[in-house]
Amino acid sequence: VPGVNALMQDGKNLIIAILLCLVVIVGWSYVSEYMGWVRKPDPAIVAQQQQAQQQAAQQQQAQQTAATAQQAMPVFSAAPCRDLTVNSPLYEAVFHTGGGAMRSFKLKQYQTGLAVDSPLVNLVDPKTAAVAPLGLVVNSQPSWSTGQWSVEGNENGLNIGAGQQGVLRFDGEVDNLRVIREMTFSSDTYLIREKVRVVNTTDQARSVRVSYTVAADASNAAGDRYDAMRLAWDNDGSLGEESSPKTLETTGAQVAGKIYWAGTMSTYFLAAVLPGDTSNVTVKGRMQQNVFRAAVEEPEVMLGPGQERELTVSYWVGPKERAKLAAVSDQLAKSIDLGMFHVIAKGLLWLLEFFQKYVNNWGVAIILLTVLIKALFWPLTAKSYASMEKMKKLQPHMVAIREKYKDDKELMNKEVMALYKTYGVNPASGCVPILIQMPVFFGLYQALLTSIELRHAPFITYLPGTDIIWLADLSAKDPFYITPVVMGLTMFIQQKMSPPATDPTQQKIMMFLPLIFTAMFLSFPSGLVVYWLVNNILSIAQQRMMAKKFSTSAAK
């Protein structure tokens, strides 16, 4: 009888299934990395080493900038081509007057490393600038290497103060069409709004197709399974991605439909095009020389002699901060993938931010959130422990029944059911609380994994009693593997405190689970490990309390 068999397994099958599902979900990328499907991350670099490397990188960047400037940006005859700088409280952007392509985009609130003097994150480095992000493509003709351009006003660039806006205007000619670009910048957002006027100055009807481009060097992501650069888009409310370098280098990626936004992104940063008219839009993406490129193409239109068309488009170039993304659109906010339990994840992130405001430490905030979650589920877990204690008492009887009726499965099931009924035990009752808590765990897992707030957020900066950098970045793994090893030990203690499975196969699986989890958690972001470790410690404490309570009750 299937129902009897399930009860006879003491509910262990369900628990094992849940744990194995967890291993598959969070361990898949771990396995794929070592199978060669995902590029391996560089070894962890401590802060002392970063400073020397950053100085060398700055020198190399200066050399590359000079080299790529000549290669990527030609000089036009209409006016001397040069760079224009847009300074805002959030970023410093550099545009080239020869078509309005972006040359640099430095984020003033984000650094590349942990050291105080680390360079600012530059989402358009020299390699990216060479492919002219934010350049227009008109009838397959790139604006940055075709036609003639001039700048209307703002000869010295823009300085945008708090609460202000600024406008850059580029006037040019591409494929015998007049193209006027008007970019608007605001001090409180990373969104750049643009109006594009295309005028047919000829005496014949012309077809016009305009594409908008963005790009990002793969080095803007950490390159591991938690922070990989990829092409991404929102097609009619569904998030799509392509992260395979092999695919993007060979066939590329192409999608068409109702595109709300498309571009390149890592876990923490996004460069995207938001077309004004989302219908019948085509997205094309490729990777060349480690640079991810995306082009968003508008539908073709016909312009009669002297006619013009005005297009609207926006660009997001910046960090994936939830509040700022949501202020633009719900679709853009989906670039932060919170998984199927996104409602729960959003609530947990709100609580995490609430705690952080008071303790000013994201690691402590994670601990407080873990304590709160544990308190909310205390009644359910207490019920689970009570069921396990009852099952523990029945273990000798179960072994005796299985030995006595090992040749008669049907009679064995009846005797086991009778035993459960006599002692009022329901083996499945220990599994229900776990099932209820799993959505919360997966929601928190995804929230911590994608939260830019944890990037470079310290918990315990130095190993106690030393000046050695330790948990200085909750988005990176523990460099000395202390927390995952301790987590594995706590999981082993929990297992020893639980009643053993009666099935030998189940016993072996349960014995190896702490080792499997420890191996996976070695490379987990330390913020996730802290959560699981604290949760295990609280579970051990609760289990001991429950065991003491039951032993006291039995003695009376």
mmCIF file of N, CA and C in Angstrom, residues 27-79:
data_model
loop_
_atom_site.group_PDB
_atom_site.id
_atom_site.type_symbol
_atom_site.label_atom_id
_atom_site.label_comp_id
_atom_site.label_asym_id
_atom_site.label_seq_id
_atom_site.Cartn_x
_atom_site.Cartn_y
_atom_site.Cartn_z
ATOM 1 N N GLY A 27 23.710 23.504 -6.116
ATOM 2 C CA GLY A 27 24.978 22.877 -6.455
ATOM 3 C C GLY A 27 25.211 22.695 -7.935
ATOM 4 N N TRP A 28 24.200 22.957 -8.759
ATOM 5 C CA TRP A 28 24.332 22.728 -10.195
ATOM 6 C C TRP A 28 25.452 23.571 -10.802
ATOM 7 N N SER A 29 25.447 24.856 -10.449
ATOM 8 C CA SER A 29 26.484 25.715 -11.010
ATOM 9 C C SER A 29 27.860 25.335 -10.495
ATOM 10 N N TYR A 30 27.912 24.816 -9.269
ATOM 11 C CA TYR A 30 29.194 24.369 -8.711
ATOM 12 C C TYR A 30 29.760 23.222 -9.540
ATOM 13 N N VAL A 31 28.893 22.261 -9.877
ATOM 14 C CA VAL A 31 29.335 21.124 -10.681
ATOM 15 C C VAL A 31 29.702 21.567 -12.083
ATOM 16 N N SER A 32 28.868 22.436 -12.676
ATOM 17 C CA SER A 32 29.096 22.853 -14.058
ATOM 18 C C SER A 32 30.408 23.606 -14.202
ATOM 19 N N GLU A 33 30.788 24.348 -13.170
ATOM 20 C CA GLU A 33 32.061 25.070 -13.252
ATOM 21 C C GLU A 33 33.215 24.107 -13.410
ATOM 22 N N TYR A 34 33.228 23.062 -12.589
ATOM 23 C CA TYR A 34 34.338 22.134 -12.625
ATOM 24 C C TYR A 34 34.253 21.157 -13.789
ATOM 25 N N MET A 35 33.108 21.139 -14.470
ATOM 26 C CA MET A 35 33.001 20.354 -15.698
ATOM 27 C C MET A 35 33.381 21.192 -16.919
ATOM 28 N N GLY A 36 33.641 22.477 -16.669
ATOM 29 C CA GLY A 36 34.099 23.333 -17.764
ATOM 30 C C GLY A 36 33.003 24.093 -18.456
ATOM 31 N N TRP A 37 31.768 24.051 -17.929
ATOM 32 C CA TRP A 37 30.684 24.773 -18.589
ATOM 33 C C TRP A 37 30.644 26.243 -18.195
ATOM 34 N N VAL A 38 31.199 26.539 -17.038
ATOM 35 C CA VAL A 38 31.254 27.921 -16.594
ATOM 36 C C VAL A 38 32.699 28.247 -16.301
ATOM 37 N N ARG A 39 33.122 29.427 -16.696
ATOM 38 C CA ARG A 39 34.507 29.789 -16.466
ATOM 39 C C ARG A 39 34.799 29.871 -14.980
ATOM 40 N N LYS A 40 35.946 29.369 -14.566
ATOM 41 C CA LYS A 40 36.328 29.387 -13.169
ATOM 42 C C LYS A 40 36.728 30.800 -12.762
ATOM 43 N N PRO A 41 36.391 31.195 -11.530
ATOM 44 C CA PRO A 41 36.788 32.515 -11.070
ATOM 45 C C PRO A 41 38.275 32.564 -10.761
ATOM 46 N N ASP A 42 38.824 33.773 -10.804
ATOM 47 C CA ASP A 42 40.202 33.944 -10.394
ATOM 48 C C ASP A 42 40.313 33.687 -8.897
ATOM 49 N N PRO A 43 41.497 33.290 -8.409
ATOM 50 C CA PRO A 43 41.676 33.082 -6.977
ATOM 51 C C PRO A 43 41.410 34.370 -6.220
ATOM 52 N N ALA A 44 40.985 34.234 -4.981
ATOM 53 C CA ALA A 44 40.684 35.400 -4.140
ATOM 54 C C ALA A 44 41.955 36.214 -3.906
ATOM 55 N N ILE A 45 41.768 37.527 -3.999
ATOM 56 C CA ILE A 45 42.917 38.428 -3.812
ATOM 57 C C ILE A 45 42.671 39.255 -2.568
ATOM 58 N N VAL A 46 43.543 39.206 -1.641
ATOM 59 C CA VAL A 46 43.397 39.962 -0.398
ATOM 60 C C VAL A 46 43.694 41.418 -0.677
ATOM 61 N N ALA A 47 43.298 42.262 0.256
ATOM 62 C CA ALA A 47 43.384 43.707 0.036
ATOM 63 C C ALA A 47 44.807 44.179 -0.167
ATOM 64 N N GLN A 48 45.764 43.547 0.519
ATOM 65 C CA GLN A 48 47.155 43.973 0.364
ATOM 66 C C GLN A 48 47.662 43.766 -1.056
ATOM 67 N N GLN A 49 47.210 42.685 -1.709
ATOM 68 C CA GLN A 49 47.635 42.410 -3.073
ATOM 69 C C GLN A 49 46.911 43.294 -4.068
ATOM 70 N N GLN A 50 45.689 43.698 -3.717
ATOM 71 C CA GLN A 50 44.876 44.469 -4.651
ATOM 72 C C GLN A 50 45.522 45.807 -4.990
ATOM 73 N N GLN A 51 46.114 46.446 -3.990
ATOM 74 C CA GLN A 51 46.645 47.775 -4.226
ATOM 75 C C GLN A 51 47.701 47.779 -5.319
ATOM 76 N N ALA A 52 48.627 46.818 -5.253
ATOM 77 C CA ALA A 52 49.682 46.746 -6.265
ATOM 78 C C ALA A 52 49.107 46.460 -7.644
ATOM 79 N N GLN A 53 48.135 45.551 -7.696
ATOM 80 C CA GLN A 53 47.538 45.199 -8.986
ATOM 81 C C GLN A 53 46.749 46.364 -9.565
ATOM 82 N N GLN A 54 46.081 47.119 -8.685
ATOM 83 C CA GLN A 54 45.273 48.234 -9.161
ATOM 84 C C GLN A 54 46.146 49.331 -9.767
ATOM 85 N N GLN A 55 47.317 49.571 -9.168
ATOM 86 C CA GLN A 55 48.216 50.573 -9.722
ATOM 87 C C GLN A 55 48.694 50.168 -11.115
ATOM 88 N N ALA A 56 49.004 48.870 -11.259
ATOM 89 C CA ALA A 56 49.427 48.380 -12.579
ATOM 90 C C ALA A 56 48.280 48.479 -13.580
ATOM 91 N N ALA A 57 47.064 48.180 -13.102
ATOM 92 C CA ALA A 57 45.900 48.238 -13.994
ATOM 93 C C ALA A 57 45.631 49.660 -14.456
ATOM 94 N N GLN A 58 45.841 50.643 -13.554
ATOM 95 C CA GLN A 58 45.620 52.034 -13.931
ATOM 96 C C GLN A 58 46.587 52.470 -15.028
ATOM 97 N N GLN A 59 47.842 52.051 -14.895
ATOM 98 C CA GLN A 59 48.818 52.399 -15.920
ATOM 99 C C GLN A 59 48.466 51.768 -17.258
ATOM 100 N N GLN A 60 48.068 50.494 -17.201
ATOM 101 C CA GLN A 60 47.693 49.789 -18.442
ATOM 102 C C GLN A 60 46.459 50.421 -19.065
ATOM 103 N N GLN A 61 45.503 50.824 -18.206
ATOM 104 C CA GLN A 61 44.274 51.421 -18.724
ATOM 105 C C GLN A 61 44.575 52.732 -19.447
ATOM 106 N N ALA A 62 45.486 53.520 -18.889
ATOM 107 C CA ALA A 62 45.840 54.782 -19.534
ATOM 108 C C ALA A 62 46.432 54.542 -20.923
ATOM 109 N N GLN A 63 47.259 53.494 -21.038
ATOM 110 C CA GLN A 63 47.856 53.170 -22.332
ATOM 111 C C GLN A 63 46.801 52.688 -23.318
ATOM 112 N N GLN A 64 45.883 51.821 -22.807
ATOM 113 C CA GLN A 64 44.837 51.289 -23.683
ATOM 114 C C GLN A 64 43.895 52.387 -24.156
ATOM 115 N N THR A 65 43.608 53.332 -23.252
ATOM 116 C CA THR A 65 42.694 54.407 -23.614
ATOM 117 C C THR A 65 43.227 55.212 -24.784
ATOM 118 N N ALA A 66 44.513 55.519 -24.726
ATOM 119 C CA ALA A 66 45.121 56.286 -25.818
ATOM 120 C C ALA A 66 45.097 55.503 -27.130
ATOM 121 N N ALA A 67 45.330 54.186 -27.027
ATOM 122 C CA ALA A 67 45.372 53.352 -28.237
ATOM 123 C C ALA A 67 43.999 53.183 -28.846
ATOM 124 N N THR A 68 43.009 52.885 -28.009
ATOM 125 C CA THR A 68 41.673 52.608 -28.534
ATOM 126 C C THR A 68 40.956 53.871 -28.979
ATOM 127 N N ALA A 69 41.325 54.994 -28.421
ATOM 128 C CA ALA A 69 40.674 56.246 -28.812
ATOM 129 C C ALA A 69 40.864 56.505 -30.301
ATOM 130 N N GLN A 70 42.073 56.278 -30.807
ATOM 131 C CA GLN A 70 42.341 56.504 -32.222
ATOM 132 C C GLN A 70 41.674 55.451 -33.088
ATOM 133 N N GLN A 71 41.628 54.217 -32.591
ATOM 134 C CA GLN A 71 41.061 53.132 -33.397
ATOM 135 C C GLN A 71 39.549 53.238 -33.494
ATOM 136 N N ALA A 72 38.888 53.595 -32.366
ATOM 137 C CA ALA A 72 37.427 53.517 -32.316
ATOM 138 C C ALA A 72 36.755 54.791 -32.811
ATOM 139 N N MET A 73 37.393 55.958 -32.614
ATOM 140 C CA MET A 73 36.716 57.206 -32.863
ATOM 141 C C MET A 73 37.444 58.033 -33.931
ATOM 142 N N PRO A 74 36.904 58.083 -35.135
ATOM 143 C CA PRO A 74 37.540 58.850 -36.189
ATOM 144 C C PRO A 74 37.317 60.354 -36.021
ATOM 145 N N VAL A 75 38.040 61.143 -36.778
ATOM 146 C CA VAL A 75 37.874 62.594 -36.767
ATOM 147 C C VAL A 75 37.014 62.983 -37.970
ATOM 148 N N PHE A 76 35.961 63.807 -37.723
ATOM 149 C CA PHE A 76 35.054 64.202 -38.794
ATOM 150 C C PHE A 76 35.371 65.622 -39.239
ATOM 151 N N SER A 77 34.922 65.915 -40.424
ATOM 152 C CA SER A 77 35.276 67.212 -41.008
ATOM 153 C C SER A 77 34.394 68.353 -40.529
ATOM 154 N N ALA A 78 33.180 68.041 -40.044
ATOM 155 C CA ALA A 78 32.257 69.112 -39.656
ATOM 156 C C ALA A 78 32.810 69.923 -38.495
ATOM 157 N N ALA A 79 33.448 69.289 -37.575
ATOM 158 C CA ALA A 79 34.026 69.980 -36.420
ATOM 159 C C ALA A 79 35.016 69.035 -35.788
#
